[in-house]
Tab-separated table of C-alpha atoms in Angstrom:
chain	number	residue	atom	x	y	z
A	8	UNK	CA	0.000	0.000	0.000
A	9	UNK	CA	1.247	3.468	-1.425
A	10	UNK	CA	1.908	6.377	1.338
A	11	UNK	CA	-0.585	8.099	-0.747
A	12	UNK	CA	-3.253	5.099	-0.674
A	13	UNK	CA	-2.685	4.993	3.171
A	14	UNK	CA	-2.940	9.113	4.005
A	15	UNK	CA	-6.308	8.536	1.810
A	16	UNK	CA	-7.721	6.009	3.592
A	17	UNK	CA	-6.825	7.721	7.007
A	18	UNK	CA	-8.570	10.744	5.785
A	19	UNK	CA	-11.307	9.114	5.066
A	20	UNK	CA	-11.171	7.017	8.328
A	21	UNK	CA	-11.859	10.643	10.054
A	22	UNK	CA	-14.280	11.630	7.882
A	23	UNK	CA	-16.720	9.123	9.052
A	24	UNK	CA	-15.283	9.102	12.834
A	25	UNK	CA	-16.162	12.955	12.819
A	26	UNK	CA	-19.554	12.645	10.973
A	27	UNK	CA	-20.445	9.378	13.645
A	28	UNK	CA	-19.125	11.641	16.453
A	29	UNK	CA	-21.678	14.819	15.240
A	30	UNK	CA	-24.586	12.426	15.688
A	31	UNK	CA	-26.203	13.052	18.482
A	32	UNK	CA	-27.761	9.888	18.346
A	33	UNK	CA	-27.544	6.769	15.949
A	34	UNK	CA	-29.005	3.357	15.405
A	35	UNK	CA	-26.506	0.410	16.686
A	36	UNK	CA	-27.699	-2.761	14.157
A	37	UNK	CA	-25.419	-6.226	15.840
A	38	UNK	CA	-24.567	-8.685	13.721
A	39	UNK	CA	-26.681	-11.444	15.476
A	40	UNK	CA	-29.890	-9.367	17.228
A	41	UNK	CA	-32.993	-9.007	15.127
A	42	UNK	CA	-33.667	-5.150	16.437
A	43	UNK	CA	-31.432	-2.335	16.127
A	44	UNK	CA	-30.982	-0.339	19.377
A	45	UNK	CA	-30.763	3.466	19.709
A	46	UNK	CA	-27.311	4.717	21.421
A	47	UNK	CA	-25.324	7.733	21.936
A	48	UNK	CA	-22.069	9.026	20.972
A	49	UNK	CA	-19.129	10.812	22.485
A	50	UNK	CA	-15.283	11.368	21.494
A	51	UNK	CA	-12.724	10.770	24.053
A	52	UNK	CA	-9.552	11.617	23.393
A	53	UNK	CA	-8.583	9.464	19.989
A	54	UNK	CA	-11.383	7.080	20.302
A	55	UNK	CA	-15.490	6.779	19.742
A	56	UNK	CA	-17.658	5.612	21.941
A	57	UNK	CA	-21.430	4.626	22.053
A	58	UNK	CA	-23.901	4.100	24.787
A	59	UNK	CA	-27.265	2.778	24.874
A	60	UNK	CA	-29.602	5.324	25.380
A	61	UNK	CA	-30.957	5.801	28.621
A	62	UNK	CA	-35.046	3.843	27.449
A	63	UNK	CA	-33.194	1.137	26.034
A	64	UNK	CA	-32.185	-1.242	28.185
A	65	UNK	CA	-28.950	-3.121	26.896
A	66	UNK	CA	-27.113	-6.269	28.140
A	67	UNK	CA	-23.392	-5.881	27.876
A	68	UNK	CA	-21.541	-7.449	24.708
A	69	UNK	CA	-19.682	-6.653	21.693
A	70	UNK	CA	-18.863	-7.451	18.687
A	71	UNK	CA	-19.457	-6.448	14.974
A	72	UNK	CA	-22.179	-4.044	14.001
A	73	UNK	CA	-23.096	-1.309	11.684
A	74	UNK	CA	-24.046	2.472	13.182
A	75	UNK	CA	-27.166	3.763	11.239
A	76	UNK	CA	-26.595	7.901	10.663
A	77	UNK	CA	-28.872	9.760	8.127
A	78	UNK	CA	-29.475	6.883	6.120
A	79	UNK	CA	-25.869	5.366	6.128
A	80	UNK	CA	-24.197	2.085	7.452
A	81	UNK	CA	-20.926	2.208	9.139
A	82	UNK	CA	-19.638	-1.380	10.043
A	83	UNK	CA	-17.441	-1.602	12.713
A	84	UNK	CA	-16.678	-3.699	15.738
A	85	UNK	CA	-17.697	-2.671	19.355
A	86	UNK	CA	-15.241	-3.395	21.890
A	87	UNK	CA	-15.935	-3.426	25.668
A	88	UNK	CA	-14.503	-0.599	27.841
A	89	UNK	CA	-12.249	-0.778	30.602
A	90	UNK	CA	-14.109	-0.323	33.977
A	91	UNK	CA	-11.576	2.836	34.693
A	92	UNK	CA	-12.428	4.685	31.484
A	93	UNK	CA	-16.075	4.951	32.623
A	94	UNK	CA	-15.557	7.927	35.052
A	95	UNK	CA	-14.058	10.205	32.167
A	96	UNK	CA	-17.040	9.131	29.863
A	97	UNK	CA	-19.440	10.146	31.961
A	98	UNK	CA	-18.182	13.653	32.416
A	99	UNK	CA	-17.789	13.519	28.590
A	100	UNK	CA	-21.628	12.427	28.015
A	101	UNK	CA	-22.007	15.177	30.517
A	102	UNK	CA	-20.829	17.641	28.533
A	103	UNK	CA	-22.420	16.756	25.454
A	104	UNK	CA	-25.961	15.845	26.609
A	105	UNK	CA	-26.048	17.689	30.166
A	106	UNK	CA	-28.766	19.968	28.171
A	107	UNK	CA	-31.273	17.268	27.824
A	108	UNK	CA	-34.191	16.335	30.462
A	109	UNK	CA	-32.311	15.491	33.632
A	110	UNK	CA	-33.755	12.390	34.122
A	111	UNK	CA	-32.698	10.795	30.410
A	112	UNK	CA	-28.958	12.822	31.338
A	113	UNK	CA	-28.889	10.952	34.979
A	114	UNK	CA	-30.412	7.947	33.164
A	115	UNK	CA	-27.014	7.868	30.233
A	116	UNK	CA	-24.266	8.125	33.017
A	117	UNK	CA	-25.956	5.121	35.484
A	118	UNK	CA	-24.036	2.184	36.330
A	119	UNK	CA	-26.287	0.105	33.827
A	120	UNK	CA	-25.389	2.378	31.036
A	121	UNK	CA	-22.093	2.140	31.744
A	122	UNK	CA	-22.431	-1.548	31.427
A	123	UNK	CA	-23.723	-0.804	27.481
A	124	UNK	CA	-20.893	1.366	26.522
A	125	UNK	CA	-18.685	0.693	23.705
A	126	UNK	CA	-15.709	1.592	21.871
A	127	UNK	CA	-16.021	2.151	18.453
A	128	UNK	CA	-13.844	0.903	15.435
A	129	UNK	CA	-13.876	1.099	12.050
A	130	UNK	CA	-13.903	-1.974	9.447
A	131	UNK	CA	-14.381	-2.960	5.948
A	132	UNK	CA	-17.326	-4.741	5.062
A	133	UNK	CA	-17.649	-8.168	4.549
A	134	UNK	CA	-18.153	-9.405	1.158
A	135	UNK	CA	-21.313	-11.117	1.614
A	136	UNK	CA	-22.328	-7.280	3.600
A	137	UNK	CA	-21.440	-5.643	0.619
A	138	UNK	CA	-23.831	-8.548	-2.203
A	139	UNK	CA	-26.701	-7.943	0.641
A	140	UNK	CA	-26.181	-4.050	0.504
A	141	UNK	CA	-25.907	-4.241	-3.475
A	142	UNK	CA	-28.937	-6.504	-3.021
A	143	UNK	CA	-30.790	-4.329	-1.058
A	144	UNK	CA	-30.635	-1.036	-3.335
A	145	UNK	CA	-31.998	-3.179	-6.249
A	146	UNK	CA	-34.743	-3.989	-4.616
A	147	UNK	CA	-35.800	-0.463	-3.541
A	148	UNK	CA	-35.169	0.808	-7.444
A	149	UNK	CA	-37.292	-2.000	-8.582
A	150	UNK	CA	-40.319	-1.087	-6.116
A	151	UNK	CA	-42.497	1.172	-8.021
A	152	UNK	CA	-42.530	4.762	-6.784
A	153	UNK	CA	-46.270	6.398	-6.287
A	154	UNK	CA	-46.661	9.757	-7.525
A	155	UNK	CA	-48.275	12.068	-5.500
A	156	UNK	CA	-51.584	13.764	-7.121
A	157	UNK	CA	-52.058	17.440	-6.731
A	158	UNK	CA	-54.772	17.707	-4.358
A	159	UNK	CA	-58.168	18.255	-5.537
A	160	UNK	CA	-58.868	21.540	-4.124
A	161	UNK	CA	-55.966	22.970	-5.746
């Protein structure tokens, strides 16, 4: 791999770090759980991290997964966090989402959220990820599109 291939792909790399990290909240999809849970993101230091939000109640566990933003899949793999990191990521949910109810804020930065938080790393996708993807966006140009009708009265 080229110097120039490499500084390109770490570009990139932050591209989709920094638009993950301006979500405020995203849609965590594991590779083997039917339902997509809704978590929360924060930066610390070099490194991503996502918590369950505070009405979703999450049992602890990594893995790989995709992060659902505007319409886009990231995959990556979710590694467990060390029990001493958890202090310094609640201040840093603090500071992000201290502006939200109290309750949901208090709720973020429990001990059982803290249980549900993740670090976050990019991957590539899988091949087969990539056919079902492909597969996917055929299907949804091959549904017919209704048009809308002006509305009577107008």
């Amino acid at each position: 791999m080229t110097l120039l291939t490499r500084a390109t792909a770490f570009l990139h790399e932050l591209d989709v770090l920094e638009a993950l990290e301006a979500a405020t909240a995203v849609q965590v999809v594991m590779a083997r759980e039917p339902r997509p849970w809704r978590g929360w993101m924060v930066r610390l230091g070099h490194d991503l991290y996502v918590r369950s939000a505070p009405e979703v109640a999450r049992r602890a566990g990594g893995g790989r997964a995709h992060l659902q933003v505007d319409g886009t899949r990231q995959p990556v793999v979710l590694a467990e966090v060390a029990p001493e990191l958890h202090a310094l990521l609640d201040d840093a949910y603090l500071a992000r989402y201290g502006r939200c109810a109290p309750e949901k804020v208090a709720a973020v930065t429990s001990d059982v959220a803290a249980a549900s938080t993740f670090r976050v790393r990019l991957r590539r996708a899988t091949w087969g990820e990539r056919v079902a993807e492909a597969l996917d966006a055929a299907r949804l140009a091959r549904r017919p599109r209704r048009v809308q009708e002006p509305c009577p009265s107008c």
